[in-house]
Short mmCIF file of C-alpha atoms in Angstrom, two decimals:
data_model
loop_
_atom_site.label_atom_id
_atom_site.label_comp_id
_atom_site.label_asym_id
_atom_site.label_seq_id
_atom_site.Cartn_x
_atom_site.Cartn_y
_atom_site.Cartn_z
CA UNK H 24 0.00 0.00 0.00
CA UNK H 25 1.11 3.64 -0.78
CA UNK H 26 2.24 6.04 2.02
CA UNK H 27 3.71 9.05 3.13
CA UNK H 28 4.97 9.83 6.09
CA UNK H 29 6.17 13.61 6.96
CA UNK H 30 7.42 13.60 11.21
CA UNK H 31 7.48 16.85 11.44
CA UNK H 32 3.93 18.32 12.14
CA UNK H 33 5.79 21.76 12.81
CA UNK H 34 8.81 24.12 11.92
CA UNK H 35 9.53 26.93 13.26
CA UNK H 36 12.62 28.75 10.66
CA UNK H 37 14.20 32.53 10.74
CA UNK H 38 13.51 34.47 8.24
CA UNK H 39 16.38 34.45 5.06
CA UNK H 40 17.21 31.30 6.61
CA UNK H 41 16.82 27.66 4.91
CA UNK H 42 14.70 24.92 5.98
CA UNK H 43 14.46 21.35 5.16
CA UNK H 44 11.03 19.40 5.18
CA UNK H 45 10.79 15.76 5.69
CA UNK H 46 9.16 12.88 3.56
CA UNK H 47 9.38 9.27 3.24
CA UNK H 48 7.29 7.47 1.05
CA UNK H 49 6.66 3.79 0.53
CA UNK H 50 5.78 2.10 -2.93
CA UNK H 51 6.44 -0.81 -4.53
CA UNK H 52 6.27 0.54 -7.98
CA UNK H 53 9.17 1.36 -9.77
CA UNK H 54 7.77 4.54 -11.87
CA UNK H 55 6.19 6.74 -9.01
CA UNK H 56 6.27 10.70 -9.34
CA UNK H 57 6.73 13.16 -5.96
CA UNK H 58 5.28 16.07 -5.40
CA UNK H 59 5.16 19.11 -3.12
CA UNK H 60 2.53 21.07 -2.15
CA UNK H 61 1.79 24.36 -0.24
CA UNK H 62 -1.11 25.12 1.40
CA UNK H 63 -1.69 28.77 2.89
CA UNK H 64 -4.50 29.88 5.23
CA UNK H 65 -6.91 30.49 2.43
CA UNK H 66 -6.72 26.97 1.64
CA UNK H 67 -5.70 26.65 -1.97
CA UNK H 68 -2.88 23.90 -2.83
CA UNK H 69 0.21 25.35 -4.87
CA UNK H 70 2.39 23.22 -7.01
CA UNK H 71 5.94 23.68 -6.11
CA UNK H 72 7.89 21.08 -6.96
CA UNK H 73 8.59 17.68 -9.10
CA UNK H 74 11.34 14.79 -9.00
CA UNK H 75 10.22 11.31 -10.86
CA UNK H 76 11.72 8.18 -9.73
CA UNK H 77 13.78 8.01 -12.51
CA UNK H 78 15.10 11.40 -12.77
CA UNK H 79 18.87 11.64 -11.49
CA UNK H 80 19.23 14.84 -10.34
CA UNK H 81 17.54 16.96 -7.27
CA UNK H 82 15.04 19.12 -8.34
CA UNK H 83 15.62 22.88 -8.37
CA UNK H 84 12.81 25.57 -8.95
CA UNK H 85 13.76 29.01 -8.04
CA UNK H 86 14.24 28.71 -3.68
CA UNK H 87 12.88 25.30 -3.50
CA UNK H 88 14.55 21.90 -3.85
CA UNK H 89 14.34 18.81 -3.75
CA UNK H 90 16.88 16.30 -2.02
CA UNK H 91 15.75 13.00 -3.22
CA UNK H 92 17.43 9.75 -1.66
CA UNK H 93 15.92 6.73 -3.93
CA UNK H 94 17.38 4.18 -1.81
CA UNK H 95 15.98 5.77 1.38
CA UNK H 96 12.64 6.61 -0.13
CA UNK H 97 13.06 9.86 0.77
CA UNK H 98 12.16 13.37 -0.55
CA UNK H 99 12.78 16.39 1.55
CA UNK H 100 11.91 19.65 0.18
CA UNK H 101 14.45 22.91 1.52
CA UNK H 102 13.48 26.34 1.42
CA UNK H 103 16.23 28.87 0.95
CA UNK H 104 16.31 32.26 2.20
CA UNK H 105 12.96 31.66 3.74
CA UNK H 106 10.49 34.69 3.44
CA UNK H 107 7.32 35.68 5.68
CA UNK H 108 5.06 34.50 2.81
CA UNK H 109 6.62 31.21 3.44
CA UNK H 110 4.31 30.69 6.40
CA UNK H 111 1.94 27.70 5.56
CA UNK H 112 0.98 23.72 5.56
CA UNK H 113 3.57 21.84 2.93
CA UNK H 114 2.30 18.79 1.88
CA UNK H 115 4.43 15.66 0.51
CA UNK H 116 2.84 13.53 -2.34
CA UNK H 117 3.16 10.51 -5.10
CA UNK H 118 1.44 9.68 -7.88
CA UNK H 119 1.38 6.00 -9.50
CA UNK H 120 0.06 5.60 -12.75
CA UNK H 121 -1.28 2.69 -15.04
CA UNK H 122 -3.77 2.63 -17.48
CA UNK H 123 -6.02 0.93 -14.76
CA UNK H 124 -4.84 2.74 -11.80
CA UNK H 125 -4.01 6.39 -11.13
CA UNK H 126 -3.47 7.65 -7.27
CA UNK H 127 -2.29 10.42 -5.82
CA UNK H 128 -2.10 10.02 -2.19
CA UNK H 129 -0.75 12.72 0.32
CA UNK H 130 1.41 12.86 3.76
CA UNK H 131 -0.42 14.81 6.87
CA UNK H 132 1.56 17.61 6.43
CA UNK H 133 3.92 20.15 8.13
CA UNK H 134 3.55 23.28 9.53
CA UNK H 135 6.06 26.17 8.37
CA UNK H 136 5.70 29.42 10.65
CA UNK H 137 8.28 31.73 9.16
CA UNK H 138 10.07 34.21 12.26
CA UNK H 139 10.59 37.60 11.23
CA UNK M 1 -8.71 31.07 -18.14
CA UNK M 2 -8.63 27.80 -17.59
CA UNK M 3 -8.80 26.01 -14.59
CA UNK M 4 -11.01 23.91 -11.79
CA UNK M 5 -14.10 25.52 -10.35
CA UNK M 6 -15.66 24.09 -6.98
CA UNK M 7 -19.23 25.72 -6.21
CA UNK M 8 -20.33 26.87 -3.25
CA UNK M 9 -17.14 27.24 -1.41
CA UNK M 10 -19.38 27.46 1.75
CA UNK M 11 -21.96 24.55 2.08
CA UNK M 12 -24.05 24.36 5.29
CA UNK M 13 -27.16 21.32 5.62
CA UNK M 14 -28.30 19.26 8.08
CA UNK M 15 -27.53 15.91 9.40
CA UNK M 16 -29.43 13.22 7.19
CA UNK M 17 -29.19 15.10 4.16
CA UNK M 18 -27.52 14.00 1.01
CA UNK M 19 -25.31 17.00 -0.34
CA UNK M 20 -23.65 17.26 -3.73
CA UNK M 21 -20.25 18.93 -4.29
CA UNK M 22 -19.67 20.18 -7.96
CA UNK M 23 -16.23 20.16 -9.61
CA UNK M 24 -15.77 21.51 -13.23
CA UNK M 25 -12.61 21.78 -15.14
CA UNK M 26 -11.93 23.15 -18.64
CA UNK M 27 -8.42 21.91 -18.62
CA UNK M 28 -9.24 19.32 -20.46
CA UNK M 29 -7.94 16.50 -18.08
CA UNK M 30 -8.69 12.88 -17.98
CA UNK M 31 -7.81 12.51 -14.39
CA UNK M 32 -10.15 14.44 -12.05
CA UNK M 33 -9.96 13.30 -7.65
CA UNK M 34 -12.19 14.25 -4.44
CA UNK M 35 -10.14 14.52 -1.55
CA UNK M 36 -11.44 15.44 2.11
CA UNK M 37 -8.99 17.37 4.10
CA UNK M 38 -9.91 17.61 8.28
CA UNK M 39 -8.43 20.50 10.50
CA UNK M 40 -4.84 20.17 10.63
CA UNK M 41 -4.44 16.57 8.77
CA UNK M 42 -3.39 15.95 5.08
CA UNK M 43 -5.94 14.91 2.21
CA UNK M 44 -7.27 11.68 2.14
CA UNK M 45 -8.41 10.19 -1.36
CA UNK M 46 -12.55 9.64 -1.74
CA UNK M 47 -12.65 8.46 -5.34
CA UNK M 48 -11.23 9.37 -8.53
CA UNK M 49 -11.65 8.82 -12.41
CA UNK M 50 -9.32 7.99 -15.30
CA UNK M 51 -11.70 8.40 -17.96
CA UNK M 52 -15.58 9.74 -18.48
CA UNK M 53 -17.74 6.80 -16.96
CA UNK M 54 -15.36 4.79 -15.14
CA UNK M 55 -14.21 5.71 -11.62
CA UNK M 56 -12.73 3.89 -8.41
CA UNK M 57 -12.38 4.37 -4.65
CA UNK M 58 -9.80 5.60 -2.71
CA UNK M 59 -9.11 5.26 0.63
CA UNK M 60 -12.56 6.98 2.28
CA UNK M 61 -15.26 6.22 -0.18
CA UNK M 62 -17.43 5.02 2.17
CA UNK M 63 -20.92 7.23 2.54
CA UNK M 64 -19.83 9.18 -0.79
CA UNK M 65 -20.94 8.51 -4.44
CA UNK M 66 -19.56 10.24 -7.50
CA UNK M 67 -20.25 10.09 -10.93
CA UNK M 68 -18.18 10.39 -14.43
CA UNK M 69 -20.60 11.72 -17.11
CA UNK M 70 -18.93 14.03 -18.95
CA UNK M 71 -15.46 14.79 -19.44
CA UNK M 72 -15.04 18.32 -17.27
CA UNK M 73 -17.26 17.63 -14.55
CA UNK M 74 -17.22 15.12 -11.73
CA UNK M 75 -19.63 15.79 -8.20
CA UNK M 76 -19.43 14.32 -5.32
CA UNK M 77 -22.42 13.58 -3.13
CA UNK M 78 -22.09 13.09 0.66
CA UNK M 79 -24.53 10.74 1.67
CA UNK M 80 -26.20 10.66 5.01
CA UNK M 81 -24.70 7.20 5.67
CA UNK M 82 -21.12 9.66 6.22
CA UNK M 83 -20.94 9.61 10.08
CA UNK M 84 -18.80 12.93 9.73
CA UNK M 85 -19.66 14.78 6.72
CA UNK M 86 -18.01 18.13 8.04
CA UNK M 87 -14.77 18.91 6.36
CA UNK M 88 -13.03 20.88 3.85
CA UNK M 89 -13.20 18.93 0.32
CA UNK M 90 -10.88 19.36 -2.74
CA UNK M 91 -10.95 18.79 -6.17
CA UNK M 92 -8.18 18.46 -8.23
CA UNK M 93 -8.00 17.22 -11.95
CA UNK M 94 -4.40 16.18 -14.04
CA UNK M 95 -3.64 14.65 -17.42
CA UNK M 96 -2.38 11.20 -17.32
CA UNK M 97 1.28 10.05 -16.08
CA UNK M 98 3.63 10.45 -13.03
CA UNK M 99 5.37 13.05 -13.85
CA UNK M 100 2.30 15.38 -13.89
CA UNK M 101 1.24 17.70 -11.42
CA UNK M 102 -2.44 17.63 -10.40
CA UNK M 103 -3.87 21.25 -10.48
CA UNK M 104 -6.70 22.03 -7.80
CA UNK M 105 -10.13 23.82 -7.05
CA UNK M 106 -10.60 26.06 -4.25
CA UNK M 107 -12.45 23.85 -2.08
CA UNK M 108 -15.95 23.61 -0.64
CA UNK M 109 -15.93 23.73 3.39
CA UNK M 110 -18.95 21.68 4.39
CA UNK M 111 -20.81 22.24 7.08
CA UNK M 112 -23.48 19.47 8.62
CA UNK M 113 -25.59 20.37 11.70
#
C-alpha cells in the first residue's frame, strides 16, 4: 500500500534562513512521481515542486529543492532564504500511474511558521 | 482562463441530508480526484476517475458517491450514511502520467448540523 509519512507536524525557521522538510514514502512501484505542495491559510494547494523516480538529479525551482534519496525513499523539500510568505501547511505527495490505476495520495503535512 | 471551479465554497445542511459537491474543469484533463482534508491533517483520497464513466475508490469512499458523465465535470455527493460529513473537500484534476502535477479547485468547506 502507498504512504507518506512527513514527522514533522511543525517548523519553526528565521527568516532568510533555509529549511528542510521531511518525507518518506513507501511504494512498490518502480515509476512513481513526488510532489510538493503548499497550502496557505486560504486553503488553496500550490504546485511547487517535481522529481520522478527516474530522474537523477535533485530538483531545483527558483528557492525550492528537492533532495531525493531513492534508496531511502526519501524526498525532503528545503526552502532557501525563507520569506514571511513562506508561512503555511507543505504537503508531501506521489502519484502511481497505469492505465487501470491512477493515485495520488498525500502525507499529513507540516507546519512552516516563518520568524521575522 | 482555464482552470477547476468548486461551487459553493461554503456549504451548510443538516444531518441526514444527502449533499452534492460540484467540480468543473476546462483543462481538459482525464484525471479528475475528491479529496477530504480535516483540521490540521493531510488529504485523504474519496474516489477518482481515469476516464468519463469509469471511476474507483480511494481510501474513504465510504458514505460518498460520485459520478463520471462528462469529461469536465465530476460531483461528489455526501450521503447521510457519512458519520462525519463536516470537512473541507478538494478537487483536483491532471492529465495522465507520473510526472504530472495535479492542479486544484478552491475547495468547498462543508458544514453538517
Amino acid at each position: 500500500a502507498q504512504k507518506i509519512t512527513q514527522t514533522q507536524p511543525g517548523m519553526f525557521v528565521q527568516e532568510k534562513e533555509a529549511v528542510t522538510l521531511d518525507c518518506t514514502y513507501d511504494t512498490s512501484d518502480q515509476s512513481y512521481g513526488l510532489f510538493w505542495y503548499k497550502q496557505p491559510s486560504s486553503g488553496e494547494m500550490i504546485f511547487l515542486i517535481y522529481q520522478g523516480s527516474y530522474d537523477e538529479q535533485n530538483a531545483t525551482e527558483g528557492r525550492y529543492s528537492l533532495n531525493f534519496q531513492k534508496a531511502r525513499k526519501s524526498a525532503n523539500l528545503v526552502i532557501s532564504a525563507s520569506q514571511l510568505g513562506d508561512s503555511a501547511m507543505y504537503f508531501c505527495a506521489m502519484r502511481e500511474y497505469s492505465p487501470s490505476y491512477d493515485k495520488v495520495i498525500f502525507g499529513p503535512g507540516t507546519s512552516l511558521s516563518v520568524i521575522p | 482562463d482555464g482552470g477547476i471551479t468548486q461551487s459553493p465554497k461554503y456549504l451548510f445542511r443538516k444531518e441526514g441530508q444527502n449533499v452534492t459537491l460540484s467540480c468543473e474543469q476546462n483543462l481538459n484533463h482525464d484525471a479528475m480526484y475528491w479529496y477530504r482534508q480535516d483540521p490540521g491533517q493531510g488529504l485523504r483520497l474519496i474516489y477518482y476517475s481515469q476516464i468519463v464513466n469509469d471511476f474507483q475508490k480511494g481510501d474513504i469512499a465510504e458514505g460518498y458517491s460520485v459520478s463520471r458523465e462528462k469529461k469536465e465535470s465530476f460531483p461528489l455527493t455526501v450521503t447521510s450514511a457519512q458519520k462525519n460529513p463536516t470537512a473541507f473537500y478538494l478537487c483536483a484534476s491532471s492529465n495522465p502520467g507520473v510526472r504530472t502535477e495535479a492542479f486544484f479547485g478552491q475547495g468547498t468547506r462543508l458544514t453538517v448540523v
